[in-house]
C-alpha positions as a printed NumPy array, in Angstrom:
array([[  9.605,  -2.415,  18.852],
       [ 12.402,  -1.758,  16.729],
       [ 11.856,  -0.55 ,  13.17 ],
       [ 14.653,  -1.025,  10.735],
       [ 13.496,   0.306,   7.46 ],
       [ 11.97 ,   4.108,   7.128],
       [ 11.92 ,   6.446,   4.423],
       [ 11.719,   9.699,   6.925],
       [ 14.67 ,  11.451,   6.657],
       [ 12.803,  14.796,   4.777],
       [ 13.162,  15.443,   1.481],
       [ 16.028,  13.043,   0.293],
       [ 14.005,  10.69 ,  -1.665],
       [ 10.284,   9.446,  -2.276],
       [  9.823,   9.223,   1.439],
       [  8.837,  11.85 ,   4.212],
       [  8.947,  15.606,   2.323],
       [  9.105,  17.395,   5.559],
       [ 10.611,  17.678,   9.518],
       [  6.947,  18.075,   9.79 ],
       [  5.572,  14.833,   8.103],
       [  7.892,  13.024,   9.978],
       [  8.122,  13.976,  13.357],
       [  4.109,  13.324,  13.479],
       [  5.272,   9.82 ,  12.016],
       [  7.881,   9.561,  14.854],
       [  5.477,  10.735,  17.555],
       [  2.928,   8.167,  16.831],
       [  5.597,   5.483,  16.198],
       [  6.525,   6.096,  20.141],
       [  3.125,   6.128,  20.99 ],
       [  2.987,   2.458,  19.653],
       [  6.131,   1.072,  21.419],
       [  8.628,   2.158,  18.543],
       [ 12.054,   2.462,  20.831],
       [ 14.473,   2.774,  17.645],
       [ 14.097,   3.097,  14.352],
       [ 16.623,   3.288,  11.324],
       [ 16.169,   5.946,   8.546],
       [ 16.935,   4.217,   5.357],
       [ 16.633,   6.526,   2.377],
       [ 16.996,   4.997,  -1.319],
       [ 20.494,   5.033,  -2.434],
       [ 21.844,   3.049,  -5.521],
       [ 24.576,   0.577,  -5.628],
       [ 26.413,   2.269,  -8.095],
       [ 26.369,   5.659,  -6.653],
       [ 27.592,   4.306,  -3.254],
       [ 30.813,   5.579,  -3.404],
       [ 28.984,   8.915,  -3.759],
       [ 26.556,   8.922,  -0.967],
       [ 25.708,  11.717,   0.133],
       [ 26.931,  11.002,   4.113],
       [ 27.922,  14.091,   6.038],
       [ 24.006,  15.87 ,   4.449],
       [ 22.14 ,  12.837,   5.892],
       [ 23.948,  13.103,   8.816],
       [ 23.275,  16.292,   9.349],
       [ 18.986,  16.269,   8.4  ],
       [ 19.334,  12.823,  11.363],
       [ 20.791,  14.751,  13.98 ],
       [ 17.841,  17.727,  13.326],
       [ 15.339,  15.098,  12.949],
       [ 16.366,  13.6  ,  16.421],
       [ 16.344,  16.809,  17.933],
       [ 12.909,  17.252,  16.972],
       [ 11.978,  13.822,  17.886],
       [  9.747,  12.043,  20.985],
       [ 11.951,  11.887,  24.333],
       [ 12.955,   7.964,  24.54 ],
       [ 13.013,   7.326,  20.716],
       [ 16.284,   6.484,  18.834],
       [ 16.625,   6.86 ,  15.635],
       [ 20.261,   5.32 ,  13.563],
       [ 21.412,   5.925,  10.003],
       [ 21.269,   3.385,   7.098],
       [ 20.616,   3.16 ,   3.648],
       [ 18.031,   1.24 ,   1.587],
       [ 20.745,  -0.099,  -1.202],
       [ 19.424,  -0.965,  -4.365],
       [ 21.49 ,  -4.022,  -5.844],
       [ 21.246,  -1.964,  -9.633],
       [ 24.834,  -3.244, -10.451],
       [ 27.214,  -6.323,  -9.047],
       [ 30.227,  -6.467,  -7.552],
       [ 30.329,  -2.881,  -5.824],
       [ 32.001,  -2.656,  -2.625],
       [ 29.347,  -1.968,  -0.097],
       [ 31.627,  -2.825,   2.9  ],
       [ 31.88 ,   1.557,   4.154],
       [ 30.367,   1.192,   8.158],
       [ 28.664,   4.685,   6.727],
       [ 26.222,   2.568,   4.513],
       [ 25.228,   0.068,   7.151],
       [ 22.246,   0.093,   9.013],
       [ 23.479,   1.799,  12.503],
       [ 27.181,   1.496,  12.161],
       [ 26.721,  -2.251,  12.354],
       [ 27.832,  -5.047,   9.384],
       [ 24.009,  -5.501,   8.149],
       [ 23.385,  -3.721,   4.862],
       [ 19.526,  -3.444,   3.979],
       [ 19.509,  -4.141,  -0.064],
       [ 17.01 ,  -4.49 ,  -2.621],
       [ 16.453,  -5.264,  -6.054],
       [ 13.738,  -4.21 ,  -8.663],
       [ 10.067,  -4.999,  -8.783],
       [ 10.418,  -5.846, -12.013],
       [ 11.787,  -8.912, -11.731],
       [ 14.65 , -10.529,  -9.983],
       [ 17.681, -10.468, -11.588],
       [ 19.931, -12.872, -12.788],
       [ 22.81 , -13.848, -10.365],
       [ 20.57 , -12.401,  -7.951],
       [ 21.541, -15.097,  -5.157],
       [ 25.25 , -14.805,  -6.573],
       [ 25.16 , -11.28 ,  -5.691],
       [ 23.938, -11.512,  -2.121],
       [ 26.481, -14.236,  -1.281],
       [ 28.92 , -12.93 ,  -2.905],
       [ 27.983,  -9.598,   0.164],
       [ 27.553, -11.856,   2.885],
       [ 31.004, -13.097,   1.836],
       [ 32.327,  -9.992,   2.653],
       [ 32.043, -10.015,   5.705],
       [ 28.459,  -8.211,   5.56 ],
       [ 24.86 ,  -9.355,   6.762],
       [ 23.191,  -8.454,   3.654],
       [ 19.346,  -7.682,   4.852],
       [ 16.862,  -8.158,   2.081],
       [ 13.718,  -5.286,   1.827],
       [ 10.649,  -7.091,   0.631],
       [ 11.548, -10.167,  -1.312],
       [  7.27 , -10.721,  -1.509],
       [  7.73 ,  -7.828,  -3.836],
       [  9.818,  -9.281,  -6.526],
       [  8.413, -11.01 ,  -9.29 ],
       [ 10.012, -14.825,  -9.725],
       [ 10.642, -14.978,  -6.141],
       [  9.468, -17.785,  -4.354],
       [  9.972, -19.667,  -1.191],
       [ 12.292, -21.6  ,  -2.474],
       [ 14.752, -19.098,  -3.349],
       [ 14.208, -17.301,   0.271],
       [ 15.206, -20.149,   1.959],
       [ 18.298, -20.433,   0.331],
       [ 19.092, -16.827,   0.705],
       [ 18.664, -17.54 ,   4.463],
       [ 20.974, -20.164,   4.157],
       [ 23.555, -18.265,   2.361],
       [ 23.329, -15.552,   5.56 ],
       [ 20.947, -13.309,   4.226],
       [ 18.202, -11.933,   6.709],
       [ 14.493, -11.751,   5.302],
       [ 12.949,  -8.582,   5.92 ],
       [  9.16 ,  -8.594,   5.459],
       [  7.035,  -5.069,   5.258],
       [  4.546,  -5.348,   8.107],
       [  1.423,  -4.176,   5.852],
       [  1.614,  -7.176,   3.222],
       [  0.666,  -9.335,   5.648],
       [ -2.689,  -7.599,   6.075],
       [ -3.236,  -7.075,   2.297],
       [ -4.531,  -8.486,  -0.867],
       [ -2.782, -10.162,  -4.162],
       [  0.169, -12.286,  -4.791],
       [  3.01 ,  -9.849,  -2.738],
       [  0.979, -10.133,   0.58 ],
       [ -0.24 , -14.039,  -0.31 ],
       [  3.707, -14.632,  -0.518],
       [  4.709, -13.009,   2.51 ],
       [  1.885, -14.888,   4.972],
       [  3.242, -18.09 ,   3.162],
       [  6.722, -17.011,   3.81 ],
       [  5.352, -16.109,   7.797],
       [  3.653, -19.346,   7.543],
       [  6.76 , -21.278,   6.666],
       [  8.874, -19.466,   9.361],
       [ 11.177, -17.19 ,   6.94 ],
       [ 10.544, -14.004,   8.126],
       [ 13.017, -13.245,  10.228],
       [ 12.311,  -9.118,  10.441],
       [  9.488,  -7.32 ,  10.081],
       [  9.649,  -3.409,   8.908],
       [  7.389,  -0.441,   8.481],
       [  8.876,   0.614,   5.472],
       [  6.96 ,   3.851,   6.086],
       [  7.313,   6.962,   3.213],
       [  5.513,   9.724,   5.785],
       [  2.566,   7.665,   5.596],
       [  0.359,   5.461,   7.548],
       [  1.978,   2.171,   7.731],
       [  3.512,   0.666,  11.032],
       [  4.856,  -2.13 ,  12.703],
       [  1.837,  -1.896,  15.319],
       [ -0.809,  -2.692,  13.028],
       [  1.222,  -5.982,  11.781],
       [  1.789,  -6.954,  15.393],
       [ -1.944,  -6.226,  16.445],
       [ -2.712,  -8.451,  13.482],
       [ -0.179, -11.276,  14.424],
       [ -1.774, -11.074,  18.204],
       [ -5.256, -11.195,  16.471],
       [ -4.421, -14.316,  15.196],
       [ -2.936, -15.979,  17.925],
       [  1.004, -15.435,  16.791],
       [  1.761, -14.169,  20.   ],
       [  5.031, -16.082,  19.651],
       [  6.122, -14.779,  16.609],
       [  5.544, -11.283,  17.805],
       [  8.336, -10.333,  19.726],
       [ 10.985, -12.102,  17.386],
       [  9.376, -10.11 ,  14.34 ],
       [  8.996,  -6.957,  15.584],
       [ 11.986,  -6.967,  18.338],
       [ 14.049,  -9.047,  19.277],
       [ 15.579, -10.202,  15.339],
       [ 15.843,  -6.523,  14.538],
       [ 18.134,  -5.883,  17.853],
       [ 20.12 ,  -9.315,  16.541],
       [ 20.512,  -7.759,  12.918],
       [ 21.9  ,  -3.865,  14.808],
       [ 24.091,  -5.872,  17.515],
       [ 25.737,  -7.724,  14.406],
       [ 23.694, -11.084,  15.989],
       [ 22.51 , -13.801,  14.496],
       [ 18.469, -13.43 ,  14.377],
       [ 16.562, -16.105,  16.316],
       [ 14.661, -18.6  ,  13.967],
       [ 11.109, -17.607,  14.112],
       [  8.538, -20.829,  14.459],
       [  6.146, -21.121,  11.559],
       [  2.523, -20.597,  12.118],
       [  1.147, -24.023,  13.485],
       [ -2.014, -26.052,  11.487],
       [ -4.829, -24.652,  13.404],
       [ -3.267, -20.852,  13.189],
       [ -2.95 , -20.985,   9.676],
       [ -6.099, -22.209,   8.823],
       [ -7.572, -19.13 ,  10.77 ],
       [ -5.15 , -16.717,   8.946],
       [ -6.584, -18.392,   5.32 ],
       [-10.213, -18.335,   6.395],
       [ -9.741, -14.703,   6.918],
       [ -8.597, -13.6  ,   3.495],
       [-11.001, -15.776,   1.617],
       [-13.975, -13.547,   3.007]])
């Protein structure tokens, strides 16, 4: 598996605080199949030009020291979109040196000229890949599809498929109608992985979804590839996934 949004480079934002918290992270990552994953701390738009670069550079190269023999771990940023038309186009803010730029926007709400925004990146010559979109309020289906359209690449987290309320009901209906193109751990130093979501897809008979989720689409987004459309769930599968959640 490759996982291309973590919060475990220590003690740079809300994520891992420690070497410590996050090498256990890393070690049962590996244990689970994890063969790369990208640290992505929390960086704002309009402090890119002031990112601190060399310093997270620096904490990686410790961190992959300290890491499981076999596991690779990249630089990135999490970006989030706080003001428009800010160059973003620096290989140093990419996720592993490549043209795909993991952004974000507010809980609260997305904003206005959001989708102006993101083409106006993917315009640039950039694969602008989107954290979350279940997590924003307004957004619906609608609107991710014509993100995708516009080049942007749909990254789910892997634990609101397996949860409750409107975020994780979005994001099976978003797996269901075959938007997800990546899916992330999005882990802070805590317990969520891409295993469990994959477990979960197996589960429920998405064995073909599995390896494009959790692999193959993530390798496409770091190799500065198109990502393989991922099928949507078929009839029978998605009546199993609803049953499940209306225990």
């Amino acid at each position: 598996m490759i996982d291309i949004h973590s919060h475990l480079l220590p003690g740079v934002d809300d994520g891992s605080p420690s070497f410590e918290v996050s090498v256990s992270v890393l070690q049962r990552f590996a244990e689970q199949g994890v063969t790369t994953l990208v640290c992505t701390p929390h960086l704002s738009a309009s402090y890119a030009a002031e990112a601190p670069i060399q310093q997270h550079r620096e904490l990686l190269a410790e961190l992959q020291r300290r890491a499981p023999a076999g596991l690779v771990l990249k630089p990135g940023w999490e970006i989030m979109l706080d003001t428009p038309n800010i160059d973003l186009t620096a290989r140093e803010l990419a996720l592993g040196g490549s043209r795909a730029v993991l952004v974000e926007f507010t809980r609260g709400g997305l904003p206005r000229g959001a989708t102006a925004e993101l083409r106006r990146l993917a315009r640039s010559g950039l694969t602008p890949v989107l954290a979350h979109p279940e997590r924003y309020f307004g957004c619906t289906l609608d609107a991710v599809r014509e993100w995708r359209k516009i080049g942007v690449v749909i990254q789910t987290d892997a634990s609101m498929l397996m949860g409750r309320g409107a975020p994780s009901e979005l994001a099976r209906e978003m797996l269901a109608a075959g938007v997800i193109d990546v899916l992330a751990s999005d882990n802070h130093g805590d317990a969520r992985s891409l295993a469990s979501a994959r477990e979960w897809l197996e589960a429920h008979g998405a064995d073909e979804q599995v390896a494009l989720l959790t692999h193959t689409n993530a390798a496409c987004v770091l190799n500065d590839e198109d990502p393989i459309p991922v099928p949507p769930l078929r009839a029978g599968l998605l009546d199993r996934v609803k049953r499940f959640f209306r225990r």
